[in-house]
Structure formats: C-alpha cells, structure tokens
C-alpha cells in the first residue's frame, strides 16, 4: 500500500533509457499479416472486424475521404490494442500520456484541416462566420470559431487521456481497498472484489469504445473538410 498511486503512469526505463518506443511497437505483433491462401480462424475474425469497422466509418466519406481508410483503421487498431494491453497487471499504457495523445491528434487534425482549406477553401472559411450574422458580432464570432477549431485536437487528446487514466486509478484504488479489507472484513472484501471484477469488464469496454470514439471524431473532422 506504500506504492505511489501514479507509479504505473511513469514512463518505464531500462538502463536509464526510455523503452516507451518498444512498448508502442509491441501491439504490431498481435496483428500478423496473412500469408496463406486459407487463413485460420483468428486472422479471419480479425479481417472480418476490420472490414466491418472500416465499412461503417467510410460510409459517409467521398472518394477523397476514403483515401484515409488505411490511416484510420491503423489508428483504431493501435489505440484499441494499446488500451487493452494496458489493462494487464504491471503494464504501462502509452495512451495515459497526454503528450502521446497530442502527438496523434494534432497531425491528424491538421491534415484534415489543411485538406479542407486546399480543396474546399470557401466552405472552410465559411465555418468561421455563419450566414446572417449581425455586423457587430462578426469579430467576436470569428474569434470564437477560431478558438473552437484549435481546441479540437486538445479535446481529442484530453478525452482519451482522462478516460483511460481515470479507469486505471479507480481499479488501483478498489484493488488496494480489497487487499486491506481481506484481513479486516472478508465479506466486505468479497463485495469489493466483485465490484473490481465488474469494473475490469467495464474498462475492457471503455478501452475499445475510446479507440472507436477517437477514430470516429477524426473521421468526422475529415468528413467536414472533404
């Protein structure tokens, strides 16, 4: 119980060197490339899920937006697998780091916005000033719309970071309480243990949902700019 509550969020090191790059690259091993004429059940299930998610996300896009399909499906697979691996005991979750999430959100958001200004310049500029705005409110609305535009990548990164971090902290606290109550009140400890199991199942769902929400919002930004 003397362990620091935020110890699991510290970037791990080996011989004084950060190994977060190796941790980020590890999920790629979980998605093997099919090299046989007839795939096994695991790869067939993997391909079916990828096609299902990709079809749902690309349904609203035009031909220009669909060129991002490989990027979006790689993004959701990476975030989902990283979140799930972070639920293992004594593991590090890169998506709890705001810097990493910003590193994913800002380039994707910037790419979508630049695409919009390149191909739909008038429509992109029209978002800053809604039609029929009174003349005295024009400067204020332009400032508000500009701020809301630049807040989008920050909202993406903070949402993912907050949800994953909150779930890990809650599991840590309930797990510690269960351990303490084991010697004090076994019936109460059993109740908290059941709550911990239910929370763990919920965190599995949250890990996948947050990956889908992050990718879906990037897809919506892309749709608005293509």
PDB file of C-alpha atoms in Angstrom:
ATOM      1  CA  UNK A   1       0.000   0.000   0.000  1.00  0.00           C
ATOM      2  CA  UNK A   2       3.024   2.297   0.117  1.00  0.00           C
ATOM      3  CA  UNK A   3       3.231   2.286  -3.676  1.00  0.00           C
ATOM      4  CA  UNK A   4       2.722   5.620  -5.359  1.00  0.00           C
ATOM      5  CA  UNK A   5      -0.758   5.888  -6.855  1.00  0.00           C
ATOM      6  CA  UNK A   6       0.678   7.312 -10.078  1.00  0.00           C
ATOM      7  CA  UNK A   7       3.644   4.926 -10.325  1.00  0.00           C
ATOM      8  CA  UNK A   8       2.021   3.000 -13.196  1.00  0.00           C
ATOM      9  CA  UNK A   9       1.895   6.180 -15.294  1.00  0.00           C
ATOM     10  CA  UNK A  10       5.652   6.844 -15.110  1.00  0.00           C
ATOM     11  CA  UNK A  11       7.449   6.116 -18.373  1.00  0.00           C
ATOM     12  CA  UNK A  12       9.435   2.865 -17.880  1.00  0.00           C
ATOM     13  CA  UNK A  13      13.162   2.872 -18.458  1.00  0.00           C
ATOM     14  CA  UNK A  14      15.846   0.239 -18.954  1.00  0.00           C
ATOM     15  CA  UNK A  15      19.439   1.112 -18.070  1.00  0.00           C
ATOM     16  CA  UNK A  16      18.394   4.747 -17.914  1.00  0.00           C
ATOM     17  CA  UNK A  17      16.866   4.716 -21.413  1.00  0.00           C
ATOM     18  CA  UNK A  18      13.109   5.033 -22.006  1.00  0.00           C
ATOM     19  CA  UNK A  19      11.590   1.943 -23.599  1.00  0.00           C
ATOM     20  CA  UNK A  20       8.255   3.511 -24.487  1.00  0.00           C
ATOM     21  CA  UNK A  21       9.063   3.150 -28.214  1.00  0.00           C
ATOM     22  CA  UNK A  22       9.345  -0.631 -27.805  1.00  0.00           C
ATOM     23  CA  UNK A  23       6.048  -0.670 -25.903  1.00  0.00           C
ATOM     24  CA  UNK A  24       4.354   1.313 -28.658  1.00  0.00           C
ATOM     25  CA  UNK A  25       5.686  -1.066 -31.326  1.00  0.00           C
ATOM     26  CA  UNK A  26       4.641  -4.208 -29.409  1.00  0.00           C
ATOM     27  CA  UNK A  27       0.918  -4.223 -30.461  1.00  0.00           C
ATOM     28  CA  UNK A  28       2.011  -4.712 -34.089  1.00  0.00           C
ATOM     29  CA  UNK A  29       2.949  -8.278 -33.185  1.00  0.00           C
ATOM     30  CA  UNK A  30      -0.676  -9.013 -32.290  1.00  0.00           C
ATOM     31  CA  UNK A  31      -1.846  -8.407 -35.861  1.00  0.00           C
ATOM     32  CA  UNK A  32       0.048 -10.855 -38.084  1.00  0.00           C
ATOM     33  CA  UNK A  33      -0.025 -10.393 -41.850  1.00  0.00           C
ATOM     34  CA  UNK A  34      -1.879 -13.278 -43.556  1.00  0.00           C
ATOM     35  CA  UNK A  35       0.421 -15.170 -45.913  1.00  0.00           C
ATOM     36  CA  UNK A  36      -1.671 -18.252 -46.624  1.00  0.00           C
ATOM     37  CA  UNK A  37      -4.380 -18.993 -49.150  1.00  0.00           C
ATOM     38  CA  UNK A  38      -6.746 -20.145 -46.371  1.00  0.00           C
ATOM     39  CA  UNK A  39      -6.444 -18.203 -43.115  1.00  0.00           C
ATOM     40  CA  UNK A  40      -7.014 -19.584 -39.649  1.00  0.00           C
ATOM     41  CA  UNK A  41      -9.991 -18.546 -37.521  1.00  0.00           C
ATOM     42  CA  UNK A  42      -8.144 -15.822 -35.613  1.00  0.00           C
ATOM     43  CA  UNK A  43      -6.969 -13.997 -38.729  1.00  0.00           C
ATOM     44  CA  UNK A  44     -10.372 -14.478 -40.382  1.00  0.00           C
ATOM     45  CA  UNK A  45     -12.068 -12.920 -37.343  1.00  0.00           C
ATOM     46  CA  UNK A  46      -9.531 -10.095 -37.349  1.00  0.00           C
ATOM     47  CA  UNK A  47     -10.147  -9.345 -41.031  1.00  0.00           C
ATOM     48  CA  UNK A  48     -13.927  -9.500 -40.570  1.00  0.00           C
ATOM     49  CA  UNK A  49     -13.820  -6.988 -37.702  1.00  0.00           C
ATOM     50  CA  UNK A  50     -11.516  -4.673 -39.669  1.00  0.00           C
ATOM     51  CA  UNK A  51     -13.815  -4.735 -42.691  1.00  0.00           C
ATOM     52  CA  UNK A  52     -16.883  -4.151 -40.504  1.00  0.00           C
ATOM     53  CA  UNK A  53     -15.402  -1.111 -38.735  1.00  0.00           C
ATOM     54  CA  UNK A  54     -13.900   0.261 -41.932  1.00  0.00           C
ATOM     55  CA  UNK A  55     -17.177  -0.052 -43.827  1.00  0.00           C
ATOM     56  CA  UNK A  56     -19.060   1.765 -41.074  1.00  0.00           C
ATOM     57  CA  UNK A  57     -16.565   4.644 -40.852  1.00  0.00           C
ATOM     58  CA  UNK A  58     -16.072   5.096 -44.606  1.00  0.00           C
ATOM     59  CA  UNK A  59     -19.776   5.003 -45.444  1.00  0.00           C
ATOM     60  CA  UNK A  60     -20.183   8.792 -45.141  1.00  0.00           C
ATOM     61  CA  UNK A  61     -16.969   9.748 -46.977  1.00  0.00           C
ATOM     62  CA  UNK A  62     -16.441  10.630 -50.607  1.00  0.00           C
ATOM     63  CA  UNK A  63     -13.558   9.375 -52.749  1.00  0.00           C
ATOM     64  CA  UNK A  64     -11.082  11.856 -51.233  1.00  0.00           C
ATOM     65  CA  UNK A  65     -12.010  10.932 -47.680  1.00  0.00           C
ATOM     66  CA  UNK A  66     -11.696   7.220 -48.390  1.00  0.00           C
ATOM     67  CA  UNK A  67      -8.024   7.648 -49.177  1.00  0.00           C
ATOM     68  CA  UNK A  68      -7.594   7.945 -45.379  1.00  0.00           C
ATOM     69  CA  UNK A  69      -9.063   4.482 -44.757  1.00  0.00           C
ATOM     70  CA  UNK A  70      -5.705   2.792 -44.072  1.00  0.00           C
ATOM     71  CA  UNK A  71      -4.702   5.577 -41.686  1.00  0.00           C
ATOM     72  CA  UNK A  72      -7.987   5.422 -39.733  1.00  0.00           C
ATOM     73  CA  UNK A  73      -8.113   1.637 -39.428  1.00  0.00           C
ATOM     74  CA  UNK A  74      -4.466   1.569 -38.305  1.00  0.00           C
ATOM     75  CA  UNK A  75      -5.285   4.250 -35.728  1.00  0.00           C
ATOM     76  CA  UNK A  76      -8.226   2.405 -34.193  1.00  0.00           C
ATOM     77  CA  UNK A  77      -6.284  -0.883 -34.103  1.00  0.00           C
ATOM     78  CA  UNK A  78      -3.297   0.775 -32.433  1.00  0.00           C
ATOM     79  CA  UNK A  79      -5.296   2.652 -29.774  1.00  0.00           C
ATOM     80  CA  UNK A  80      -7.560  -0.323 -29.037  1.00  0.00           C
ATOM     81  CA  UNK A  81      -4.722  -2.833 -28.682  1.00  0.00           C
ATOM     82  CA  UNK A  82      -2.651  -0.403 -26.589  1.00  0.00           C
ATOM     83  CA  UNK A  83      -5.568   0.252 -24.242  1.00  0.00           C
ATOM     84  CA  UNK A  84      -6.266  -3.462 -23.828  1.00  0.00           C
ATOM     85  CA  UNK A  85      -2.610  -4.324 -23.170  1.00  0.00           C
ATOM     86  CA  UNK A  86      -2.532  -1.551 -20.561  1.00  0.00           C
ATOM     87  CA  UNK A  87      -5.113  -3.461 -18.506  1.00  0.00           C
ATOM     88  CA  UNK A  88      -2.603  -6.235 -17.832  1.00  0.00           C
ATOM     89  CA  UNK A  89      -1.022  -6.136 -14.343  1.00  0.00           C
ATOM     90  CA  UNK A  90       2.236  -4.145 -14.003  1.00  0.00           C
ATOM     91  CA  UNK A  91       1.970  -2.878 -17.581  1.00  0.00           C
ATOM     92  CA  UNK A  92       2.414   0.619 -18.971  1.00  0.00           C
ATOM     93  CA  UNK A  93      -0.311   2.273 -21.043  1.00  0.00           C
ATOM     94  CA  UNK A  94       1.082   4.837 -23.518  1.00  0.00           C
ATOM     95  CA  UNK A  95      -2.391   6.348 -24.049  1.00  0.00           C
ATOM     96  CA  UNK A  96      -2.371   7.678 -20.473  1.00  0.00           C
ATOM     97  CA  UNK A  97       0.289  10.170 -21.592  1.00  0.00           C
ATOM     98  CA  UNK A  98      -1.192  13.440 -22.846  1.00  0.00           C
ATOM     99  CA  UNK A  99       1.925  14.129 -24.910  1.00  0.00           C
ATOM    100  CA  UNK A 100       1.485  10.941 -26.926  1.00  0.00           C
ATOM    101  CA  UNK A 101      -2.223  11.527 -27.490  1.00  0.00           C
ATOM    102  CA  UNK A 102      -1.496  15.065 -28.643  1.00  0.00           C
ATOM    103  CA  UNK A 103       1.131  13.605 -30.962  1.00  0.00           C
ATOM    104  CA  UNK A 104      -1.604  11.515 -32.583  1.00  0.00           C
ATOM    105  CA  UNK A 105      -4.382  14.125 -32.522  1.00  0.00           C
ATOM    106  CA  UNK A 106      -2.582  17.234 -33.792  1.00  0.00           C
ATOM    107  CA  UNK A 107      -1.129  15.797 -37.055  1.00  0.00           C
ATOM    108  CA  UNK A 108      -4.411  14.066 -37.972  1.00  0.00           C
ATOM    109  CA  UNK A 109      -6.475  17.168 -37.186  1.00  0.00           C
ATOM    110  CA  UNK A 110      -4.013  19.400 -39.039  1.00  0.00           C
ATOM    111  CA  UNK A 111      -4.066  17.093 -42.047  1.00  0.00           C
ATOM    112  CA  UNK A 112      -7.861  17.181 -42.178  1.00  0.00           C
ATOM    113  CA  UNK A 113      -7.996  20.981 -41.810  1.00  0.00           C
ATOM    114  CA  UNK A 114      -5.287  21.560 -44.429  1.00  0.00           C
ATOM    115  CA  UNK A 115      -7.148  19.223 -46.790  1.00  0.00           C
ATOM    116  CA  UNK A 116     -10.280  21.304 -46.284  1.00  0.00           C
ATOM    117  CA  UNK A 117      -8.533  24.615 -46.957  1.00  0.00           C
ATOM    118  CA  UNK A 118      -6.905  23.125 -50.044  1.00  0.00           C
ATOM    119  CA  UNK A 119      -9.963  21.546 -51.689  1.00  0.00           C
ATOM    120  CA  UNK A 120     -12.874  23.484 -50.135  1.00  0.00           C
ATOM    121  CA  UNK A 121     -11.426  26.888 -49.354  1.00  0.00           C
ATOM    122  CA  UNK A 122     -14.684  28.862 -49.432  1.00  0.00           C
ATOM    123  CA  UNK A 123     -16.629  26.287 -47.406  1.00  0.00           C
ATOM    124  CA  UNK A 124     -13.841  26.046 -44.810  1.00  0.00           C
ATOM    125  CA  UNK A 125     -13.679  29.822 -44.396  1.00  0.00           C
ATOM    126  CA  UNK A 126     -17.488  29.988 -44.203  1.00  0.00           C
ATOM    127  CA  UNK A 127     -17.382  27.980 -40.947  1.00  0.00           C
ATOM    128  CA  UNK A 128     -15.782  30.969 -39.226  1.00  0.00           C
ATOM    129  CA  UNK A 129     -18.761  33.212 -39.967  1.00  0.00           C
ATOM    130  CA  UNK A 130     -22.306  31.733 -40.061  1.00  0.00           C
ATOM    131  CA  UNK A 131     -24.671  33.222 -42.608  1.00  0.00           C
ATOM    132  CA  UNK A 132     -26.878  36.056 -41.365  1.00  0.00           C
ATOM    133  CA  UNK A 133     -24.589  37.114 -38.508  1.00  0.00           C
ATOM    134  CA  UNK A 134     -25.170  40.726 -37.355  1.00  0.00           C
ATOM    135  CA  UNK A 135     -22.272  43.011 -38.279  1.00  0.00           C
ATOM    136  CA  UNK A 136     -21.380  43.982 -34.653  1.00  0.00           C
ATOM    137  CA  UNK A 137     -20.989  40.286 -33.729  1.00  0.00           C
ATOM    138  CA  UNK A 138     -18.726  39.380 -36.666  1.00  0.00           C
ATOM    139  CA  UNK A 139     -15.330  39.915 -34.888  1.00  0.00           C
ATOM    140  CA  UNK A 140     -16.457  38.055 -31.774  1.00  0.00           C
ATOM    141  CA  UNK A 141     -17.834  35.080 -33.721  1.00  0.00           C
ATOM    142  CA  UNK A 142     -14.677  34.796 -35.825  1.00  0.00           C
ATOM    143  CA  UNK A 143     -12.577  34.668 -32.641  1.00  0.00           C
ATOM    144  CA  UNK A 144     -14.897  32.087 -31.031  1.00  0.00           C
ATOM    145  CA  UNK A 145     -14.938  29.853 -34.122  1.00  0.00           C
ATOM    146  CA  UNK A 146     -11.149  30.074 -34.436  1.00  0.00           C
ATOM    147  CA  UNK A 147     -10.692  29.073 -30.794  1.00  0.00           C
ATOM    148  CA  UNK A 148     -13.155  26.187 -31.167  1.00  0.00           C
ATOM    149  CA  UNK A 149     -11.241  24.984 -34.232  1.00  0.00           C
ATOM    150  CA  UNK A 150      -7.893  24.918 -32.428  1.00  0.00           C
ATOM    151  CA  UNK A 151      -9.425  23.261 -29.350  1.00  0.00           C
ATOM    152  CA  UNK A 152     -10.477  20.182 -31.337  1.00  0.00           C
ATOM    153  CA  UNK A 153      -7.135  18.288 -31.145  1.00  0.00           C
ATOM    154  CA  UNK A 154      -6.777  19.185 -27.461  1.00  0.00           C
ATOM    155  CA  UNK A 155     -10.271  17.814 -26.788  1.00  0.00           C
ATOM    156  CA  UNK A 156      -9.390  14.592 -28.628  1.00  0.00           C
ATOM    157  CA  UNK A 157      -6.226  14.038 -26.601  1.00  0.00           C
ATOM    158  CA  UNK A 158      -7.665  15.070 -23.215  1.00  0.00           C
ATOM    159  CA  UNK A 159     -10.753  12.864 -23.648  1.00  0.00           C
ATOM    160  CA  UNK A 160      -8.674   9.762 -24.332  1.00  0.00           C
ATOM    161  CA  UNK A 161      -6.154  10.529 -21.581  1.00  0.00           C
ATOM    162  CA  UNK A 162      -8.787  11.303 -18.931  1.00  0.00           C
ATOM    163  CA  UNK A 163     -10.922   8.219 -19.592  1.00  0.00           C
ATOM    164  CA  UNK A 164      -8.034   5.749 -19.590  1.00  0.00           C
ATOM    165  CA  UNK A 165      -6.285   7.358 -16.587  1.00  0.00           C
ATOM    166  CA  UNK A 166      -9.489   7.545 -14.520  1.00  0.00           C
ATOM    167  CA  UNK A 167     -10.247   3.875 -15.120  1.00  0.00           C
ATOM    168  CA  UNK A 168      -6.750   2.770 -14.105  1.00  0.00           C
ATOM    169  CA  UNK A 169      -6.806   4.906 -10.951  1.00  0.00           C
ATOM    170  CA  UNK A 170     -10.217   3.549  -9.946  1.00  0.00           C
ATOM    171  CA  UNK A 171      -9.075  -0.044 -10.440  1.00  0.00           C
ATOM    172  CA  UNK A 172      -5.939   0.687  -8.404  1.00  0.00           C
ATOM    173  CA  UNK A 173      -7.927   2.200  -5.530  1.00  0.00           C
ATOM    174  CA  UNK A 174     -10.556  -0.561  -5.402  1.00  0.00           C
ATOM    175  CA  UNK A 175      -7.857  -3.238  -5.669  1.00  0.00           C
ATOM    176  CA  UNK A 176      -5.961  -1.686  -2.766  1.00  0.00           C
ATOM    177  CA  UNK A 177      -9.134  -1.442  -0.698  1.00  0.00           C
ATOM    178  CA  UNK A 178      -9.918  -5.104  -1.395  1.00  0.00           C
ATOM    179  CA  UNK A 179      -6.458  -6.134  -0.231  1.00  0.00           C
ATOM    180  CA  UNK A 180      -6.786  -4.171   3.015  1.00  0.00           C
ATOM    181  CA  UNK A 181     -10.322  -5.407   3.745  1.00  0.00           C
ATOM    182  CA  UNK A 182      -9.284  -9.057   3.297  1.00  0.00           C
ATOM    183  CA  UNK A 183      -7.811  -9.185   6.811  1.00  0.00           C
ATOM    184  CA  UNK A 184     -10.380  -6.836   8.380  1.00  0.00           C
ATOM    185  CA  UNK A 185     -13.744  -7.899   6.955  1.00  0.00           C
ATOM    186  CA  UNK A 186     -13.762 -10.809   4.480  1.00  0.00           C
ATOM    187  CA  UNK A 187     -17.447 -10.355   3.479  1.00  0.00           C
ATOM    188  CA  UNK A 188     -16.833  -6.690   2.641  1.00  0.00           C
ATOM    189  CA  UNK A 189     -13.674  -7.670   0.804  1.00  0.00           C
ATOM    190  CA  UNK A 190     -15.691 -10.121  -1.294  1.00  0.00           C
ATOM    191  CA  UNK A 191     -18.141  -7.381  -2.246  1.00  0.00           C
ATOM    192  CA  UNK A 192     -15.346  -5.015  -3.268  1.00  0.00           C
ATOM    193  CA  UNK A 193     -13.709  -7.848  -5.211  1.00  0.00           C
ATOM    194  CA  UNK A 194     -16.920  -8.395  -7.194  1.00  0.00           C
ATOM    195  CA  UNK A 195     -17.051  -4.649  -7.846  1.00  0.00           C
ATOM    196  CA  UNK A 196     -13.442  -4.826  -9.044  1.00  0.00           C
ATOM    197  CA  UNK A 197     -14.286  -7.629 -11.485  1.00  0.00           C
ATOM    198  CA  UNK A 198     -17.260  -5.683 -12.863  1.00  0.00           C
ATOM    199  CA  UNK A 199     -15.097  -2.563 -13.163  1.00  0.00           C
ATOM    200  CA  UNK A 200     -12.462  -4.550 -15.041  1.00  0.00           C
ATOM    201  CA  UNK A 201     -15.086  -5.751 -17.530  1.00  0.00           C
ATOM    202  CA  UNK A 202     -16.251  -2.144 -17.901  1.00  0.00           C
ATOM    203  CA  UNK A 203     -12.676  -0.995 -18.541  1.00  0.00           C
ATOM    204  CA  UNK A 204     -12.325  -3.550 -21.333  1.00  0.00           C
ATOM    205  CA  UNK A 205     -15.370  -1.960 -22.961  1.00  0.00           C
ATOM    206  CA  UNK A 206     -14.073   1.569 -22.306  1.00  0.00           C
ATOM    207  CA  UNK A 207     -10.713   0.690 -23.882  1.00  0.00           C
ATOM    208  CA  UNK A 208     -12.404  -0.296 -27.149  1.00  0.00           C
ATOM    209  CA  UNK A 209     -15.025   2.460 -27.049  1.00  0.00           C
ATOM    210  CA  UNK A 210     -12.422   5.196 -26.555  1.00  0.00           C
ATOM    211  CA  UNK A 211     -10.414   3.876 -29.505  1.00  0.00           C
ATOM    212  CA  UNK A 212     -13.562   3.980 -31.637  1.00  0.00           C
ATOM    213  CA  UNK A 213     -14.575   7.469 -30.410  1.00  0.00           C
ATOM    214  CA  UNK A 214     -11.099   8.913 -31.086  1.00  0.00           C
ATOM    215  CA  UNK A 215     -11.028   7.498 -34.610  1.00  0.00           C
ATOM    216  CA  UNK A 216     -14.653   8.428 -35.301  1.00  0.00           C
ATOM    217  CA  UNK A 217     -14.053  12.071 -34.340  1.00  0.00           C
ATOM    218  CA  UNK A 218     -11.007  12.219 -36.601  1.00  0.00           C
ATOM    219  CA  UNK A 219     -13.189  10.733 -39.337  1.00  0.00           C
ATOM    220  CA  UNK A 220     -15.856  13.409 -38.724  1.00  0.00           C
ATOM    221  CA  UNK A 221     -13.248  16.169 -38.926  1.00  0.00           C
ATOM    222  CA  UNK A 222     -12.092  14.663 -42.202  1.00  0.00           C
ATOM    223  CA  UNK A 223     -15.675  14.454 -43.485  1.00  0.00           C
ATOM    224  CA  UNK A 224     -16.239  18.139 -42.756  1.00  0.00           C
ATOM    225  CA  UNK A 225     -13.154  19.069 -44.802  1.00  0.00           C
ATOM    226  CA  UNK A 226     -13.524  16.801 -47.867  1.00  0.00           C
TER     227      UNK A 226
END
